[in-house]
GROMACS .gro file of C-alpha atoms in nm:
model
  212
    1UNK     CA    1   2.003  11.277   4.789
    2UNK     CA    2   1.773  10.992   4.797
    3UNK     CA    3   1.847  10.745   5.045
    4UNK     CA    4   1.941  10.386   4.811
    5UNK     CA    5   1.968  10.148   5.129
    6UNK     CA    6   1.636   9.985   5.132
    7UNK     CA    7   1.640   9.867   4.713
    8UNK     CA    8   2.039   9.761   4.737
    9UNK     CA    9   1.898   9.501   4.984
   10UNK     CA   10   1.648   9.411   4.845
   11UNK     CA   11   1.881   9.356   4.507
   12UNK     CA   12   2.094   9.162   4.731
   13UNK     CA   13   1.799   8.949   4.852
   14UNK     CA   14   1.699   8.866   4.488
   15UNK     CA   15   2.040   8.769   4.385
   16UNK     CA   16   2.130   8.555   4.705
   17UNK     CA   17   1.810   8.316   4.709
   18UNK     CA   18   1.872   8.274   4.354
   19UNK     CA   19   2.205   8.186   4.404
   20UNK     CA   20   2.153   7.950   4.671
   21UNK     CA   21   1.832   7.792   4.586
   22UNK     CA   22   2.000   7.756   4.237
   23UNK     CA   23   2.316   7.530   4.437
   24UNK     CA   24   2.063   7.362   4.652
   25UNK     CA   25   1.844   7.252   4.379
   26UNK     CA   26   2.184   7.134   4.172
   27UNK     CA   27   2.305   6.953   4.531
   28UNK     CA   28   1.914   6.757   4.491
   29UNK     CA   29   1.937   6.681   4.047
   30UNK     CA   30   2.283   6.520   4.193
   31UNK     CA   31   2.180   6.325   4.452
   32UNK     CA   32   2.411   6.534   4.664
   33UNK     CA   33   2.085   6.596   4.889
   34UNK     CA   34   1.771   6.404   4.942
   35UNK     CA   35   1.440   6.548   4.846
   36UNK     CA   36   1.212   6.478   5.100
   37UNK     CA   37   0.848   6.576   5.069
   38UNK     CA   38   0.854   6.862   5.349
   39UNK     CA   39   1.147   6.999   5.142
   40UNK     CA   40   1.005   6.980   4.855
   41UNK     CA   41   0.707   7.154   4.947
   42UNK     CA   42   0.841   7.402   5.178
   43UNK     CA   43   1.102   7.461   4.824
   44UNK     CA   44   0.791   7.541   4.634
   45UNK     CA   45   0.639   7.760   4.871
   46UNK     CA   46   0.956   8.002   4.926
   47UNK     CA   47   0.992   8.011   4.512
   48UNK     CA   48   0.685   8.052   4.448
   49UNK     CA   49   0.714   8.397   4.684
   50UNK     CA   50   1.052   8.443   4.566
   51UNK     CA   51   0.957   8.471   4.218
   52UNK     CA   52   0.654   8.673   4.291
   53UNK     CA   53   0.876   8.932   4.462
   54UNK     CA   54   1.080   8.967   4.184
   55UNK     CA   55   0.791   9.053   3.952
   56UNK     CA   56   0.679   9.290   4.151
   57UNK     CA   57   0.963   9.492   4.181
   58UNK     CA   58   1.058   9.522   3.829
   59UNK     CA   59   0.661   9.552   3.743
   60UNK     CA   60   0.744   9.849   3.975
   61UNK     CA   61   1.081   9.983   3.838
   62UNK     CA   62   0.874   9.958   3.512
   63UNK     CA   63   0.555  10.157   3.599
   64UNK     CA   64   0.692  10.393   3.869
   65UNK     CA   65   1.066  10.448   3.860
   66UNK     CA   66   1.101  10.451   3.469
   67UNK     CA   67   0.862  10.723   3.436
   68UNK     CA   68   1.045  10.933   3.763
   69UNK     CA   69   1.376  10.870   3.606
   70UNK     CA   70   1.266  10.990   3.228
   71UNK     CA   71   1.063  11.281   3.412
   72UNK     CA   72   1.377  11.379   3.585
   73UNK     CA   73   1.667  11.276   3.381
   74UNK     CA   74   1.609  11.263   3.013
   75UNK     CA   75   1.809  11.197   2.770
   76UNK     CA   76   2.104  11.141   3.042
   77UNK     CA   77   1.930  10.767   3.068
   78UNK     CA   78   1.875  10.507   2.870
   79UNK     CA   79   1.598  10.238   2.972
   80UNK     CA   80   1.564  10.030   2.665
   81UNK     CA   81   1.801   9.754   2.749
   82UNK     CA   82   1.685   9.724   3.149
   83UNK     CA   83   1.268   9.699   3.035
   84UNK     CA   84   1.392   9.414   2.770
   85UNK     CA   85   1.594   9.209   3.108
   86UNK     CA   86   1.243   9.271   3.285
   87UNK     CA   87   1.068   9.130   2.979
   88UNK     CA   88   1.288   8.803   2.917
   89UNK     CA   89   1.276   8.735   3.327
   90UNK     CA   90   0.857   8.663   3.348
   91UNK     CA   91   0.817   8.327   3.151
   92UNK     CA   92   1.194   8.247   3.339
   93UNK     CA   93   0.968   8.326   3.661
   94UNK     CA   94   0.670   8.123   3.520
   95UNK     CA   95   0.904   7.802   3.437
   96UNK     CA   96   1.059   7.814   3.811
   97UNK     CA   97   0.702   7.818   3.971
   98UNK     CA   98   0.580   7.509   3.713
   99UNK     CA   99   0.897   7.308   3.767
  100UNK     CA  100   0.870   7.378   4.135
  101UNK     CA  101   0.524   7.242   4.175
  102UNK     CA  102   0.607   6.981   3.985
  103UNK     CA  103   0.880   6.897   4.232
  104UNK     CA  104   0.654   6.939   4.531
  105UNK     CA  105   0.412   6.621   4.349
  106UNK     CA  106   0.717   6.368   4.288
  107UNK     CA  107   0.987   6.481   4.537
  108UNK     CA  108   1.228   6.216   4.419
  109UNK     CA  109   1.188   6.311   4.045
  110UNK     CA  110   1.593   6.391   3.952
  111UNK     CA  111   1.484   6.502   3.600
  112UNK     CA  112   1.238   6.718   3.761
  113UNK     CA  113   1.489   6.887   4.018
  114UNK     CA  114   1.733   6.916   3.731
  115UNK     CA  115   1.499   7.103   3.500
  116UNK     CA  116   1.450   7.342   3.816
  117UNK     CA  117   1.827   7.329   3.925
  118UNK     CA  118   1.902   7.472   3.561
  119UNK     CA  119   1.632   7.722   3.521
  120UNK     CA  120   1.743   7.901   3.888
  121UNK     CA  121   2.104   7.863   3.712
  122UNK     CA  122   2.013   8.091   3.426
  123UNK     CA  123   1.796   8.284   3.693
  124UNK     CA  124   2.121   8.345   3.923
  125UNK     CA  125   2.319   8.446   3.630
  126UNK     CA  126   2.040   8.695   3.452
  127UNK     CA  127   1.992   8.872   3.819
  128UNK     CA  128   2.378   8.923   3.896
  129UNK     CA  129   2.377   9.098   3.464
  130UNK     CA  130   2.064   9.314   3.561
  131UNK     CA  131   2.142   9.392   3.864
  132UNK     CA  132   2.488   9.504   3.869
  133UNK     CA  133   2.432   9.696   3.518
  134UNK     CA  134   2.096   9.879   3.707
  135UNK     CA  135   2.308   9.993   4.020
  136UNK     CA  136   2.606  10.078   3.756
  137UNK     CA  137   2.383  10.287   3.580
  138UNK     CA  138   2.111  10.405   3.714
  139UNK     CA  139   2.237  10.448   4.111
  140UNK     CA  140   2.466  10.761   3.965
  141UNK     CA  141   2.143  10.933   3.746
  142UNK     CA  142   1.912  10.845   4.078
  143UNK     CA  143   2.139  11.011   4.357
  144UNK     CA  144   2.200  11.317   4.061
  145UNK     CA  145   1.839  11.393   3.956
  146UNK     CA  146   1.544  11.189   4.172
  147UNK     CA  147   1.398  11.434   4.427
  148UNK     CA  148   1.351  11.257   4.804
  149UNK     CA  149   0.954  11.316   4.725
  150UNK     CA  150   0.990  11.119   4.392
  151UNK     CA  151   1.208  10.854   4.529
  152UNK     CA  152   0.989  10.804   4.828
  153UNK     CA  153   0.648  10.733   4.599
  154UNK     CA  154   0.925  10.461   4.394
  155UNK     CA  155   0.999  10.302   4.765
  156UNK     CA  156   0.654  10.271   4.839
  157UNK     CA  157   0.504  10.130   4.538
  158UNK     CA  158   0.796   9.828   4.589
  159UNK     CA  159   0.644   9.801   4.904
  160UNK     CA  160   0.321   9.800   4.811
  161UNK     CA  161   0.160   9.439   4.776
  162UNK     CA  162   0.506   9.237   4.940
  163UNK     CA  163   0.490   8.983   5.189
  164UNK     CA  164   0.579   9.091   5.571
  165UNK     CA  165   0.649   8.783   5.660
  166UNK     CA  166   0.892   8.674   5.345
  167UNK     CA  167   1.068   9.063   5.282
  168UNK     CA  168   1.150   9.148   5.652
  169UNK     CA  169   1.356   8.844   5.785
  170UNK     CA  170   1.564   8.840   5.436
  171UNK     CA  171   1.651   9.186   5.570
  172UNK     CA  172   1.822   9.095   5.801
  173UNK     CA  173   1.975   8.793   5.667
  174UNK     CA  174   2.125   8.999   5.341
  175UNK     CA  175   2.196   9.325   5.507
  176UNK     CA  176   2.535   9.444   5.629
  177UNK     CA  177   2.485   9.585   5.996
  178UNK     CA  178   2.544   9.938   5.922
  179UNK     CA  179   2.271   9.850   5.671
  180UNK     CA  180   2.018   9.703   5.906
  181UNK     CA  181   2.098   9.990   6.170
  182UNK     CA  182   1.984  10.291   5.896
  183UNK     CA  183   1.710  10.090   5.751
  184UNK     CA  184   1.544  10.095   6.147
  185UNK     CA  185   1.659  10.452   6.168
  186UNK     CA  186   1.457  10.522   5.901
  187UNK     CA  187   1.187  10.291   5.932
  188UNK     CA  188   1.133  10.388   6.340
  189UNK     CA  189   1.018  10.111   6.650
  190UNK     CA  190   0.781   9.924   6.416
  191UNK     CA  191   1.040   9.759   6.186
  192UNK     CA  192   1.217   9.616   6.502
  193UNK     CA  193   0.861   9.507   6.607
  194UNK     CA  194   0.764   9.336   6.257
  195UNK     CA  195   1.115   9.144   6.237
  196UNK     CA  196   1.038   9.000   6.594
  197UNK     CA  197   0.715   8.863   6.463
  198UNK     CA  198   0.801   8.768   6.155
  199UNK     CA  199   1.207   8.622   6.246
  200UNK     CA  200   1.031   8.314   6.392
  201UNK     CA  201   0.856   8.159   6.155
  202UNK     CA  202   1.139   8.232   5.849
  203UNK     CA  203   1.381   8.017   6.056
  204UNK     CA  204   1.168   7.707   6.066
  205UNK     CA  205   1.118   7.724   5.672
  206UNK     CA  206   1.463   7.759   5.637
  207UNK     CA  207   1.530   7.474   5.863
  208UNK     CA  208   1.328   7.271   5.669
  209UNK     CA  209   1.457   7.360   5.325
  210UNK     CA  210   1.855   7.446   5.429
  211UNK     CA  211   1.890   7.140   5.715
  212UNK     CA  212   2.091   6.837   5.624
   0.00000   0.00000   0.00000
């Protein structure tokens, strides 16, 4: 049975920046929280990753795990509605990354932060739909038909062309510990070696973007 740890994380991840970039961003269109430049930038620079990720991972759902899951399951699945999500999500993507750079040039622009508060709104709330109707659907037909070869060529094509240093410290911020604990079972010394290299530098974005 193929092994579903390492994408429920990363489903997690998706959904949990969204959700909190998407209250942080409301906290700044309110004046809840001041803008300051570093912020701002540092803001842009995490979405503009964050919304890369995303892409890639349903640009690989679409050109790997569709095809594994209508190889192996048939008529027992049912794509249509999941590709259309994956469609209507890129210009959402494309809007976050413009309003965010836009933020970056005028930190203290409100109507600015509140055109980006609202779009990671209606990000937050399209991810938790997709999301929980993929893992609803989909987890049942992968763990019934997906051989551990075919699953393992899905894994590594999401792997393929993410950022070290952005994917492995939201590991361990979004996994459980029994989580974390199988994912460096699986994974061997070098994942406990790559989140001690990478850990460091995470925290001081975060710090920058998350501190009061």
């Amino acid at each position: 049975m193929p092994n579903l740890v390492g994408i429920t994380v990363n489903h997690r991840s998706m959904r949990g920046d969204a959700r909190r970039f998407a209250a942080l961003l409301r906290d700044v269109a309110d004046g809840r929280t001041a803008n300051t430049p570093a912020r701002a930038k540092a803001i842009a620079g995490y979405l503009e990753t964050l919304c890369d990720g995303i892409h890639h991972h349903h640009q690989a759902e679409d050109d790997v795990l569709w095809p594994v899951l209508e190889a192996s399951a048939g008529a027992e699945v049912d794509l249509r509605e999941l590709t259309e999500d994956h469609r209507q999500l890129d210009p959402l993507l494309d809007a976050i990354r413009r309003d965010a750079r836009a933020l970056a040039v005028t930190p203290g622009d409100r109507d600015a932060a509140e055109r980006l508060a609202g779009a990671l709104g209606v990000l937050r709330d399209m991810l938790d739909e997709h999301i929980e109707d993929e893992e609803r659907t989909l987890f049942p037909v992968i763990h019934r038909y997906v051989s551990d070869a075919d699953w393992n060529k899905v894994e590594a094509a999401v792997r393929k062309g993410g950022k070290m240093g952005f994917e492995l410290p939201r590991i361990e911020r979004y996994a459980t510990a029994a989580e974390l604990a199988e994912l460096k079972r699986m994974a061997g010394p070098v994942l406990r070696v790559l989140l001690a290299a990478t850990r460091r530098g995470f925290a001081r974005r975060e710090a920058v973007i998350f501190s009061a």
